[in-house]
mmCIF file of C-alpha atoms and ligand atoms in Angstrom:
data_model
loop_
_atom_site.group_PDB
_atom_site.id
_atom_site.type_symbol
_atom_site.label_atom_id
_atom_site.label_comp_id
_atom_site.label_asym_id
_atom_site.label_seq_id
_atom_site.Cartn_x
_atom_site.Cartn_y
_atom_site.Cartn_z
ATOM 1 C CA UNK Z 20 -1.537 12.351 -13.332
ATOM 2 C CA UNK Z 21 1.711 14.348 -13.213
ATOM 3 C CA UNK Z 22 3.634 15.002 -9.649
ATOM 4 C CA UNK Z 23 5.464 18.283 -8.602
ATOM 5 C CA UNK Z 24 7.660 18.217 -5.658
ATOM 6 C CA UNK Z 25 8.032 21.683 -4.515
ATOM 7 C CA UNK Z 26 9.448 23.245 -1.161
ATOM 8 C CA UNK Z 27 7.214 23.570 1.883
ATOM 9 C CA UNK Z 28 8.153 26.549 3.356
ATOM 10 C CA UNK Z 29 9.161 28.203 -0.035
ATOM 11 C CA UNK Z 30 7.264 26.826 -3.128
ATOM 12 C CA UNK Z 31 8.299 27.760 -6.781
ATOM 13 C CA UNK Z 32 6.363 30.307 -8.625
ATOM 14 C CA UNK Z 33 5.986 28.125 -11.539
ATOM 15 C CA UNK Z 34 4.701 24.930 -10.173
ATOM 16 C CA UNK Z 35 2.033 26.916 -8.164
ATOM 17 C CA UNK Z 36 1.014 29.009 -11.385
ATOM 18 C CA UNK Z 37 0.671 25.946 -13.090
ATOM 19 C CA UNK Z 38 -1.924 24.006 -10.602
ATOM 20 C CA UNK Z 39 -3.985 27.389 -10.625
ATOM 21 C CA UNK Z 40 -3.980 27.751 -14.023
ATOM 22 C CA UNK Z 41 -5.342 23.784 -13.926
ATOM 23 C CA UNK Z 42 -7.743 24.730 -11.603
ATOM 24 C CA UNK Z 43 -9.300 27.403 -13.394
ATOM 25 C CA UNK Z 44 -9.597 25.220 -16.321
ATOM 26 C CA UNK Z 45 -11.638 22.721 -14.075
ATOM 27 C CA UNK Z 46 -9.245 20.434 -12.988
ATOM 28 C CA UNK Z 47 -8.252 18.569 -9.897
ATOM 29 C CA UNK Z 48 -5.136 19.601 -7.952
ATOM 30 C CA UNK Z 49 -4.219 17.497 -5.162
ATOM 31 C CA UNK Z 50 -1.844 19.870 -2.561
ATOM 32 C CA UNK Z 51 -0.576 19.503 1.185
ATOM 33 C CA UNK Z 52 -2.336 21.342 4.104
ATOM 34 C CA UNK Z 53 -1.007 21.042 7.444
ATOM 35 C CA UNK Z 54 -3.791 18.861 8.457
ATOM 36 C CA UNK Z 55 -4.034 16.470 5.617
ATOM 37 C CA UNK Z 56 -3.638 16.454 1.766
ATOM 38 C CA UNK Z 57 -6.737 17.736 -0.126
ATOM 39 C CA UNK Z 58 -7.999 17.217 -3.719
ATOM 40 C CA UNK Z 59 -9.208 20.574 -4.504
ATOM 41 C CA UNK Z 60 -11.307 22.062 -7.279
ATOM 42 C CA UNK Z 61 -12.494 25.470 -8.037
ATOM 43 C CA UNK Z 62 -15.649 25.760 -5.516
ATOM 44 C CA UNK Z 63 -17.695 28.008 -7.336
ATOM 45 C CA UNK Z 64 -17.702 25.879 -10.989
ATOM 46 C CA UNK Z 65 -20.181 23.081 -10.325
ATOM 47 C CA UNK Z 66 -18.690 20.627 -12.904
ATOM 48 C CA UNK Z 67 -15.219 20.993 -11.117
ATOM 49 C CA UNK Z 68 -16.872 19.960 -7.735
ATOM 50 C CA UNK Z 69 -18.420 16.924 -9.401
ATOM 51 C CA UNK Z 70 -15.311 15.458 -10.646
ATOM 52 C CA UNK Z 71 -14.458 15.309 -6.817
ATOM 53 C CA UNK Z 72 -17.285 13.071 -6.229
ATOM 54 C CA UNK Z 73 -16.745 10.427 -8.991
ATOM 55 C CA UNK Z 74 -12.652 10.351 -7.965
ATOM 56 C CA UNK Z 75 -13.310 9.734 -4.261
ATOM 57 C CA UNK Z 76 -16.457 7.689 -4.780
ATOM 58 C CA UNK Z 77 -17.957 10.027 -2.081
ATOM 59 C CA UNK Z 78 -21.821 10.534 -1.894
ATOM 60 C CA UNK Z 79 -23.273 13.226 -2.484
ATOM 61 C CA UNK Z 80 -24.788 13.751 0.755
ATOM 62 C CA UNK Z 81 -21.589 14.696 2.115
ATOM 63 C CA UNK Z 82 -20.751 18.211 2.016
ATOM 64 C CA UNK Z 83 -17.251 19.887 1.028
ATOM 65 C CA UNK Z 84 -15.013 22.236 2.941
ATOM 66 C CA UNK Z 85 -14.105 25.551 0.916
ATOM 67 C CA UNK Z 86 -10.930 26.749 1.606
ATOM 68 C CA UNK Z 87 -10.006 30.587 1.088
ATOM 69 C CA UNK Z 88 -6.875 32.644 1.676
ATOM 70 C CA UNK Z 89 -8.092 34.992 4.548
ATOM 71 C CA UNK Z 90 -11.020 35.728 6.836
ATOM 72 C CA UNK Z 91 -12.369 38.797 4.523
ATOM 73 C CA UNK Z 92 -12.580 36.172 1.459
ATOM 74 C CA UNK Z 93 -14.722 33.629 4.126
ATOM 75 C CA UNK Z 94 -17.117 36.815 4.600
ATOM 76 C CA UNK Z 95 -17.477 37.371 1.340
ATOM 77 C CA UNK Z 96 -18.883 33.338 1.142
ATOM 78 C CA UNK Z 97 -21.016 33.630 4.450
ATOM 79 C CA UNK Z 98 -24.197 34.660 4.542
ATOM 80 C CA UNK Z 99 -24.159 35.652 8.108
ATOM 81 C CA UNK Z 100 -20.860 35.741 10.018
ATOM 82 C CA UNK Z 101 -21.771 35.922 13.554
ATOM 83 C CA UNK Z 102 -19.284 36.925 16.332
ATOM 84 C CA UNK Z 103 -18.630 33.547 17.012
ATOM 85 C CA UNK Z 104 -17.145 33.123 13.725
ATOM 86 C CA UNK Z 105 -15.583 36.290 13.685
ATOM 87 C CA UNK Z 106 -14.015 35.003 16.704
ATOM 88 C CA UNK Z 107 -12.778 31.841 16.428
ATOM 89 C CA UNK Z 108 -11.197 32.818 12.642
ATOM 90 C CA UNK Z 109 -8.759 35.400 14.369
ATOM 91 C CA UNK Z 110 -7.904 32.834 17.071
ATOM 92 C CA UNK Z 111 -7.075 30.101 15.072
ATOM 93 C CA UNK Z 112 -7.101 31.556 10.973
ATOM 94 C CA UNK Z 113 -4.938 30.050 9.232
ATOM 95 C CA UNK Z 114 -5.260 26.411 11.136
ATOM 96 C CA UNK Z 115 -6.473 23.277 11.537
ATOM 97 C CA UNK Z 116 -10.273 24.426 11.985
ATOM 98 C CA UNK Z 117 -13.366 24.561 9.866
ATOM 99 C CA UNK Z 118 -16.694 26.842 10.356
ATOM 100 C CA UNK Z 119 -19.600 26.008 9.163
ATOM 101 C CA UNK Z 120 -21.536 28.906 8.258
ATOM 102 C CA UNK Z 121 -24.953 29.845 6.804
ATOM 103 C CA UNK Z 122 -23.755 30.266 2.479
ATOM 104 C CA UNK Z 123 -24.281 32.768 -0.161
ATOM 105 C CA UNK Z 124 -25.821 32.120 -3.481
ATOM 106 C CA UNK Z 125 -22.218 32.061 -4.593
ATOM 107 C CA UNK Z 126 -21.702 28.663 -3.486
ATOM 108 C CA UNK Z 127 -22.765 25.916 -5.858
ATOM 109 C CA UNK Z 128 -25.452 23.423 -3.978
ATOM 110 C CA UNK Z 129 -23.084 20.595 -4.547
ATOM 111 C CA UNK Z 130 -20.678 21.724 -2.422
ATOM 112 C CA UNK Z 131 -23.226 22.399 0.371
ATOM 113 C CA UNK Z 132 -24.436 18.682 -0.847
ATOM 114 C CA UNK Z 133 -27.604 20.832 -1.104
ATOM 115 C CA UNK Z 134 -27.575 22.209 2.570
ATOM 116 C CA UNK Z 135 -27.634 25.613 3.551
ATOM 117 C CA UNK Z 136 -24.631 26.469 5.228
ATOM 118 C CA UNK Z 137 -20.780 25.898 3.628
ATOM 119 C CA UNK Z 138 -17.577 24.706 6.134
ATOM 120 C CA UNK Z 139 -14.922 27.183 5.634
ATOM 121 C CA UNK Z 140 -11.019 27.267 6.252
ATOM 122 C CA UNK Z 141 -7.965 28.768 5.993
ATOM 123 C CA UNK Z 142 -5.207 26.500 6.302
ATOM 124 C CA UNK Z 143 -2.347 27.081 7.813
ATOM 125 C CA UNK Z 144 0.724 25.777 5.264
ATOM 126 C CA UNK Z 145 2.579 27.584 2.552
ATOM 127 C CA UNK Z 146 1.665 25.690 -0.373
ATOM 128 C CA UNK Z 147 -1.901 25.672 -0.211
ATOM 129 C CA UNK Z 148 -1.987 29.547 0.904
ATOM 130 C CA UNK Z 149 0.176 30.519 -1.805
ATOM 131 C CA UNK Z 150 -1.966 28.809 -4.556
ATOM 132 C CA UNK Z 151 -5.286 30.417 -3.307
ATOM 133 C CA UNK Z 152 -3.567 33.526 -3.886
ATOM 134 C CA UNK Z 153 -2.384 32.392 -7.661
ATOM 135 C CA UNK Z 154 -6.070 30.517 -7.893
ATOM 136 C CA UNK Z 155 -8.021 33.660 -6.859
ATOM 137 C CA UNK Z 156 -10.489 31.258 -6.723
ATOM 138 C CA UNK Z 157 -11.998 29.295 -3.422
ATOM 139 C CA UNK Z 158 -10.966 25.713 -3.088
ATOM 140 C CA UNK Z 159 -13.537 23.061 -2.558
ATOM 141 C CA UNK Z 160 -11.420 19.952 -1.045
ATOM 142 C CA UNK Z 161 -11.979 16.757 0.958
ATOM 143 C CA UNK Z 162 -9.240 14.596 2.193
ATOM 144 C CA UNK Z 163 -7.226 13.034 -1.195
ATOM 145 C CA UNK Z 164 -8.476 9.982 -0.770
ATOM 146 C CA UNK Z 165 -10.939 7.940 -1.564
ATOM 147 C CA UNK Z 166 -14.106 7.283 0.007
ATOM 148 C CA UNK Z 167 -13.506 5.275 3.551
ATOM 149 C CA UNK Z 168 -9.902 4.870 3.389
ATOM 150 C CA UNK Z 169 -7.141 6.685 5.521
ATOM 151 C CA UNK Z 170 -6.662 10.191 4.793
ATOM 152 C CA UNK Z 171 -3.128 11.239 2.790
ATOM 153 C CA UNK Z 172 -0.421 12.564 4.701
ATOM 154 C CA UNK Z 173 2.135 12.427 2.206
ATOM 155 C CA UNK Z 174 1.974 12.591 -1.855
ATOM 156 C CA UNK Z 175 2.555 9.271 -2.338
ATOM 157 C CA UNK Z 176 -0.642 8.009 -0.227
ATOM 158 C CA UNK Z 177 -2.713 10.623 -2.696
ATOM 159 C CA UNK Z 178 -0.526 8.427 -5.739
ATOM 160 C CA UNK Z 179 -1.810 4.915 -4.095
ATOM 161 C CA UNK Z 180 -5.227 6.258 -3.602
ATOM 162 C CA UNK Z 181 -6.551 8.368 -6.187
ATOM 163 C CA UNK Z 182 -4.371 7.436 -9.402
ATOM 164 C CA UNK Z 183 -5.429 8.723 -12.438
ATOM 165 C CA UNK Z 184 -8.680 10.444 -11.098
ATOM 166 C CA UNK Z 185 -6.617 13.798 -10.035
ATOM 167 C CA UNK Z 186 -4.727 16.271 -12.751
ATOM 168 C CA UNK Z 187 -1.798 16.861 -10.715
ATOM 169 C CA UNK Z 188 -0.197 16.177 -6.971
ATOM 170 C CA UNK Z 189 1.557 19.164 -5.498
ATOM 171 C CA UNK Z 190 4.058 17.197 -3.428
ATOM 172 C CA UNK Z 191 6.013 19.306 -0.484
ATOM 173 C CA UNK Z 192 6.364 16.363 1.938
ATOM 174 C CA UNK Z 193 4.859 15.353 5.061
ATOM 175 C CA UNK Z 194 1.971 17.180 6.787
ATOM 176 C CA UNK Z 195 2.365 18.048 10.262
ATOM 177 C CA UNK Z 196 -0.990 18.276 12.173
ATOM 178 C CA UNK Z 197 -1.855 14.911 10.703
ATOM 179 C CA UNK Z 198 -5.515 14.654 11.174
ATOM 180 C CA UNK Z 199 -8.283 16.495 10.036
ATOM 181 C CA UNK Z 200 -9.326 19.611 11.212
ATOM 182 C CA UNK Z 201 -11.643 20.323 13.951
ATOM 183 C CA UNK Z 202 -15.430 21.336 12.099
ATOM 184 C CA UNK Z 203 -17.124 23.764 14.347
ATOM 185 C CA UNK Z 204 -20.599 24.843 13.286
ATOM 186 C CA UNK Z 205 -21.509 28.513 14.347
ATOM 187 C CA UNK Z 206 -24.755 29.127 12.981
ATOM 188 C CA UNK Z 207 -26.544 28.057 16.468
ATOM 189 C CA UNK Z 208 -26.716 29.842 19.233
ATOM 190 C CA UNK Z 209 -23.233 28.357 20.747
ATOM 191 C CA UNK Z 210 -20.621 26.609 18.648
ATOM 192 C CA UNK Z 211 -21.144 23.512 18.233
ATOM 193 C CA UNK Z 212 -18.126 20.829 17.673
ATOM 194 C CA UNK Z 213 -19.239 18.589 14.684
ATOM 195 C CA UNK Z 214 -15.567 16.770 14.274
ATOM 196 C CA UNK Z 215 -13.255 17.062 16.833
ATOM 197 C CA UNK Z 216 -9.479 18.112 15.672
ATOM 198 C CA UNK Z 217 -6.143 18.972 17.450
ATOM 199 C CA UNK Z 218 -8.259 22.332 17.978
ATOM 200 C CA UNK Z 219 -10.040 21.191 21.523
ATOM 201 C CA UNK Z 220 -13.205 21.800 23.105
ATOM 202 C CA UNK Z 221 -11.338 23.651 25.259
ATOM 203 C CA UNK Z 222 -9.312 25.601 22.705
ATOM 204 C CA UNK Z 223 -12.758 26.301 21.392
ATOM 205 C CA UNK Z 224 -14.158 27.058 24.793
ATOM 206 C CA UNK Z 225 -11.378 29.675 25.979
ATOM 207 C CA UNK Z 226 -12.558 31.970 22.833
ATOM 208 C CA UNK Z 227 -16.388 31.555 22.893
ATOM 209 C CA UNK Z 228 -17.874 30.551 25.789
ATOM 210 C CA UNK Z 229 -20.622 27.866 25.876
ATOM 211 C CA UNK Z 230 -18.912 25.614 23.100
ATOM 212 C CA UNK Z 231 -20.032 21.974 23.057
ATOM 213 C CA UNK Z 232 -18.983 18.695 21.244
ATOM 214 C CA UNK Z 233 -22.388 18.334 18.835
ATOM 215 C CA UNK Z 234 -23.739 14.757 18.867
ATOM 216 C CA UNK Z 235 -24.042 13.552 15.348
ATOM 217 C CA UNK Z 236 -26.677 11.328 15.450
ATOM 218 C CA UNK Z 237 -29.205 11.005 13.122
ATOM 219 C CA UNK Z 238 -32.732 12.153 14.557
ATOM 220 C CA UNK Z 239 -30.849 14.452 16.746
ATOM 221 C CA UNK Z 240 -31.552 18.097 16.922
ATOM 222 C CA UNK Z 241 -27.937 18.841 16.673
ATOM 223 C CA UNK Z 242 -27.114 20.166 13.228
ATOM 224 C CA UNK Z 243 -25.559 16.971 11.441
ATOM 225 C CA UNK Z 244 -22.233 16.806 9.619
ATOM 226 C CA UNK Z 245 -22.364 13.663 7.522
ATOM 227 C CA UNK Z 246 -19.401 12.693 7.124
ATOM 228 C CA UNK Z 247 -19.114 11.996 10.955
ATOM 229 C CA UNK Z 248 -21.557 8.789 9.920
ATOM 230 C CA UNK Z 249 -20.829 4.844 9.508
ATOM 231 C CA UNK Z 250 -17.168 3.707 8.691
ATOM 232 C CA UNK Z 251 -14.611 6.314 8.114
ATOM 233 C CA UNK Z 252 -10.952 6.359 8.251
ATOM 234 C CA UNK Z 253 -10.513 2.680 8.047
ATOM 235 C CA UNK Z 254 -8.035 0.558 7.427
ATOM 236 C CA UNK Z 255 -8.492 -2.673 5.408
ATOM 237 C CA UNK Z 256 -7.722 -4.979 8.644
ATOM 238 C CA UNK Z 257 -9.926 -4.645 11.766
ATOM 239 C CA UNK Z 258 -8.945 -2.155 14.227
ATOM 240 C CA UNK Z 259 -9.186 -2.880 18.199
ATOM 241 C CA UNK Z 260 -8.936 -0.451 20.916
ATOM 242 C CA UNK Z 261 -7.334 -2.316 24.237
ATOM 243 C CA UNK Z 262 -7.202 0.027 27.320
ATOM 244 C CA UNK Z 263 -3.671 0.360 28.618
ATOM 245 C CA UNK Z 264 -4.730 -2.004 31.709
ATOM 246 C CA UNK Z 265 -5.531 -4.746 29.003
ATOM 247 C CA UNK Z 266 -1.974 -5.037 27.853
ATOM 248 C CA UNK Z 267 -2.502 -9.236 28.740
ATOM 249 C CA UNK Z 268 -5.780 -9.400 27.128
ATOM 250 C CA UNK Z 269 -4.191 -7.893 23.595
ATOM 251 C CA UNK Z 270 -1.281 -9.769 23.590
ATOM 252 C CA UNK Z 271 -3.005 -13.189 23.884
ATOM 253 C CA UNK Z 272 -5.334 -11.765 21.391
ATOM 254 C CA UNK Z 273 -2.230 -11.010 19.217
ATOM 255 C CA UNK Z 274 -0.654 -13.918 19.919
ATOM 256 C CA UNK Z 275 -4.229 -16.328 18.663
ATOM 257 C CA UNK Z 276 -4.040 -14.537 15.607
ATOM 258 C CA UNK Z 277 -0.392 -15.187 14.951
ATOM 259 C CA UNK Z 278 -1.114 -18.591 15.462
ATOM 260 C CA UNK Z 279 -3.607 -18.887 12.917
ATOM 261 C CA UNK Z 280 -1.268 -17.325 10.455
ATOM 262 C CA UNK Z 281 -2.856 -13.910 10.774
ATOM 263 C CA UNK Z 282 -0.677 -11.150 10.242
ATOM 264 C CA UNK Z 283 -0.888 -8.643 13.431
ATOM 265 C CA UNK Z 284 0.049 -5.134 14.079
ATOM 266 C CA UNK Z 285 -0.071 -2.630 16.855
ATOM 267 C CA UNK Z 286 0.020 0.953 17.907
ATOM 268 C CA UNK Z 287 0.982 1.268 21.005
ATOM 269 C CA UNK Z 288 2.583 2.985 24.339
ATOM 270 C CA UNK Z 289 3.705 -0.017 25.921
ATOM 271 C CA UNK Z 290 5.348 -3.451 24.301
ATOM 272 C CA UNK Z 291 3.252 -6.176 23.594
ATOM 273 C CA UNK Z 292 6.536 -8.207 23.985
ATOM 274 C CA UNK Z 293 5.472 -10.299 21.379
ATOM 275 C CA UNK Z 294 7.626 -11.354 18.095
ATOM 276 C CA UNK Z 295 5.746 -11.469 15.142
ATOM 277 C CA UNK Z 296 3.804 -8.787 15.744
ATOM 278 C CA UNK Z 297 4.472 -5.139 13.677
ATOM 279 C CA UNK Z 298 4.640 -3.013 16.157
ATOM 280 C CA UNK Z 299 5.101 0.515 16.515
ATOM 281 C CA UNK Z 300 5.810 2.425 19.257
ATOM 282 C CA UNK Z 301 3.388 5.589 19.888
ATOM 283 C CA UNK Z 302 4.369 8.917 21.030
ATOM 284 C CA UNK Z 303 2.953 10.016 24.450
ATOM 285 C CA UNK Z 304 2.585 13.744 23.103
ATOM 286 C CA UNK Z 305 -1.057 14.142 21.260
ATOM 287 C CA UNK Z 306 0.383 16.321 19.210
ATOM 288 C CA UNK Z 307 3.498 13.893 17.495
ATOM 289 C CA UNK Z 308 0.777 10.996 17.731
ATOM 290 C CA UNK Z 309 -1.804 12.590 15.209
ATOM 291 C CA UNK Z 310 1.005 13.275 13.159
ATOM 292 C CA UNK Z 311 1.975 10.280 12.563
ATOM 293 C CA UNK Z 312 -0.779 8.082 13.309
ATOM 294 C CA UNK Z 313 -2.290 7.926 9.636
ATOM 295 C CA UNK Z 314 1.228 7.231 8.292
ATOM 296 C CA UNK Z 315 1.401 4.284 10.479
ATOM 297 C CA UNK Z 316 -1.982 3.127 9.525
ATOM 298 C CA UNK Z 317 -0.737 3.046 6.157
ATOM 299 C CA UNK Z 318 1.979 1.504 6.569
ATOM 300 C CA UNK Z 319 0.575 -1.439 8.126
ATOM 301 C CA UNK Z 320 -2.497 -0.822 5.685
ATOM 302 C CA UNK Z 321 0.043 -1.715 2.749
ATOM 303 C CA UNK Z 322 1.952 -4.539 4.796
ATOM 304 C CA UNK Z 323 -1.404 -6.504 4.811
ATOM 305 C CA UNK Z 324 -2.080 -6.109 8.434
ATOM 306 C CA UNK Z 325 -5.435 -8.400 9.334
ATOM 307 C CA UNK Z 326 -5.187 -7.479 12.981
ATOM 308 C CA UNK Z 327 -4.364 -3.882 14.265
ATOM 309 C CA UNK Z 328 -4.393 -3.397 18.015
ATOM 310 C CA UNK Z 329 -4.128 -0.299 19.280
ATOM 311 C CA UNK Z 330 -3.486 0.756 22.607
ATOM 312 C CA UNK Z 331 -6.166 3.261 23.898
ATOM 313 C CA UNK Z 332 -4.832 7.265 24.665
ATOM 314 C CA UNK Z 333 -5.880 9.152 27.537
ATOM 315 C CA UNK Z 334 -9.353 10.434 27.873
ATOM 316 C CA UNK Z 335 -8.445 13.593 27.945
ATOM 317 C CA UNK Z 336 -8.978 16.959 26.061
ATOM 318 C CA UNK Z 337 -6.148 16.844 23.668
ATOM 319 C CA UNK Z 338 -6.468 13.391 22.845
ATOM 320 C CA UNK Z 339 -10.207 13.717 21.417
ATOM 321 C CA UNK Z 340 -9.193 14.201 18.129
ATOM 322 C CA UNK Z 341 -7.160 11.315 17.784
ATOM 323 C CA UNK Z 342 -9.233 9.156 19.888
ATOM 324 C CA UNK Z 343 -11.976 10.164 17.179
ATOM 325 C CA UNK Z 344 -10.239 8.575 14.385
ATOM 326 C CA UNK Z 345 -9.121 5.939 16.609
ATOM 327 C CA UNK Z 346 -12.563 4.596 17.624
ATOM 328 C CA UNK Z 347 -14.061 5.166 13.629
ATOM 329 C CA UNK Z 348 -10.973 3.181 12.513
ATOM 330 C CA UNK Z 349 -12.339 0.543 14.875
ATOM 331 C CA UNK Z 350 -16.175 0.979 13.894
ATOM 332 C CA UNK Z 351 -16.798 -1.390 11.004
HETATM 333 O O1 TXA I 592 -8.407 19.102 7.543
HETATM 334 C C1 TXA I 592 -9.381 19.024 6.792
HETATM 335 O O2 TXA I 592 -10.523 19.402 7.132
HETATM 336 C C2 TXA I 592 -9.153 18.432 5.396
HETATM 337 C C3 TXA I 592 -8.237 19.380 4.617
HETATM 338 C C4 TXA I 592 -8.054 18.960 3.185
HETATM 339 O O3 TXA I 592 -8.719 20.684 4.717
HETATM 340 N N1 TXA I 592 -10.402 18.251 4.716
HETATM 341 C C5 TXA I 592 -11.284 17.288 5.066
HETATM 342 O O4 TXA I 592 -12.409 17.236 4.265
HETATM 343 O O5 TXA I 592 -11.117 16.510 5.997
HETATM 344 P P1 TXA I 592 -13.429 16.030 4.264
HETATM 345 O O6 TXA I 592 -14.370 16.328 3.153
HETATM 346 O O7 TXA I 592 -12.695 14.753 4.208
HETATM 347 O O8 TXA I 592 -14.200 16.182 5.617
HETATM 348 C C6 TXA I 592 -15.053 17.278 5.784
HETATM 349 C C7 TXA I 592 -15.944 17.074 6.996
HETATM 350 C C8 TXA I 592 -16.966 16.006 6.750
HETATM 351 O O9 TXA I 592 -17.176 15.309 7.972
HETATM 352 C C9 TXA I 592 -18.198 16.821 6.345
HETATM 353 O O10 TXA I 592 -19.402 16.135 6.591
HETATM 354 C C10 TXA I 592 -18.046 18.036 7.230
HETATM 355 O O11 TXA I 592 -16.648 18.284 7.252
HETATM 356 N N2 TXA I 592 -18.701 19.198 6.624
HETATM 357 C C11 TXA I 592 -18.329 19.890 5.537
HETATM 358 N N3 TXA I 592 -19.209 20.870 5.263
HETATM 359 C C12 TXA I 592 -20.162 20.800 6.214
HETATM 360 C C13 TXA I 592 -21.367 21.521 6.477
HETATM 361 N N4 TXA I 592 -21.766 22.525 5.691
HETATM 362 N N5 TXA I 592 -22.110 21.159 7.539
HETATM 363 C C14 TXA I 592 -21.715 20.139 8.340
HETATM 364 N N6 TXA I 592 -20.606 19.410 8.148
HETATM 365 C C15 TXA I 592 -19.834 19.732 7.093
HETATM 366 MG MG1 MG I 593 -12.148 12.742 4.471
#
């Protein structure tokens, strides 16, 4: 596995010409969108997509997002693009959001993980625009990481996660949305919110009218995205959620766990007051939180952390996202 660090806002030529050539050749090419860091393939070669599977130990039930370079070269991938789609891609194209959409034949089954629609995106960060345009190729990518764990915000968590298992890690720093993006499926008759993202119900809402947060269970009748099942996101210590009227309850939870040797860390608004306990302190702004909410996991992630307590966020629109993550950090 080879690293290139290149510029965010202004990436060499030659490091982007190189990870396109690699892609074309079937390889795997880790690289920075503003949500998280993908590991991306060439979508339409089916032995390309498969090596994406084995290095994240993901099943095969879980479908892939596709990423492209504009709207026209999502049409040209879509079956049907309704006006919902059509939509939603000029108010939020590039960005953190994904549409799911009924596929062409183009699209290799794998990717679909044998379903019949595709999620598509165009993300909003100069790197991984300006190597679809030197690709010329759509991008199948997950999160760079592997199966259950924390997605990458920086290169180095793709490096601890993945290893080996990926050709080369474009590297241009930090991401800045810092979770992943919001999946809406449009193939119903209103959109349908399969993963909620810093793009809101609301945000969703104000463009199409009728928009509703889909409820992933299975045996529903709402369309299922399956990687919103079981465990995900997770840490290797168990997550709690406290409500900010708890503060007492958490500490003395902290403070039993200390005790026994444990080693305890917390995300939260308002001090535990405790010593001993790796704290950080979380940024009232949704926005700064998600960014730097998966970087904090890791950190505590790599400092051995058996005990995370985190401090609940308001239950309002734009803290869904991150509430999302929260609670499936805490599910296991
Ligand atoms: O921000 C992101 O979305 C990042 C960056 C790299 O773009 N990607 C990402 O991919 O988070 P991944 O594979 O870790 O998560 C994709 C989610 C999963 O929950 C998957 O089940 C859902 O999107 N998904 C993908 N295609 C789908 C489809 N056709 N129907 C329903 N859900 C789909
Ligand atoms: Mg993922």
């Amino acid at each position: 596995m080879r690293v290139v660090r290149v510029s965010a806002d202004a990436p060499a030529r030659a490091a982007l010409q190189e990870a396109a050539e690699l892609l074309r050749s079937g390889g795997l090419v880790a690289f920075p969108t503003e949500t998280v860091y993908g590991l991306g393939a060439n979508a339409l070669d089916e032995r390309a997509v498969r090596r994406i599977y084995e290095a994240k130990g993901r099943p095969a039930v879980n479908p892939l997002i596709v990423h492209v370079a504009s709207a026209a070269d999502a049409q040209t991938l879509a079956f049907d693009w309704t006006s919902a789609a059509d939509a939603l891609a000029k108010a939020f194209w590039p960005g953190p959001l994904t549409l799911v959409v009924k596929k062409t034949a183009a699209i290799p089954s794998l990717v679909s993980a044998g379903g019949a629609t595709v999620g598509l995106r165009v993300p909003a960060h100069p790197v991984a625009l300006a190597l679809l345009a030197a690709a010329e190729v759509p991008i199948a990518a997950p999160s760079a990481n592997r199966s259950n764990q924390i997605s990458p915000t920086t290169a180095q968590h793709v490096v601890d996660s993945l290893g080996d298992d990926v050709d080369l890690v474009i590297d241009a720093g930090a991401t800045t949305v810092g979770i992943e993006s919001t999946v809406v499926d449009v193939t119903g008759a209103a959109p349908r919110i399969l993963r909620p993202g810093m793009i809101s119900l609301s945000d969703v809402t104000r463009v199409v009218a009728g928009a509703e947060i889909g409820d992933a269970q299975p045996g529903s009748a709402a369309p299922l995205s399956p990687g919103m099942l079981g465990k995900h996101y997770a840490p290797h210590g168990v997550v709690t959620l406290f409500e900010a009227q708890s503060h007492g309850d958490a500490a003395a939870r902290a403070r039993t766990a200390l005790d026994r040797g444990r080693r305890v860390g917390a995300l939260v608004f308002t001090s535990l007051g405790l010593s001993g306990v790796q704290e950080f302190a979380m940024p009232a702004d949704s926005r700064e939180y998600a960014r730097t909410l998966y970087a904090t996991l890791h950190t505590l992630d790599a400092a051995g952390c058996d005990l995370i307590l985190v401090e609940c966020p308001p239950r309002t629109d734009e803290w869904t996202g991150v509430r999302d993550r929260l609670e499936r950090a805490a599910r296991s």
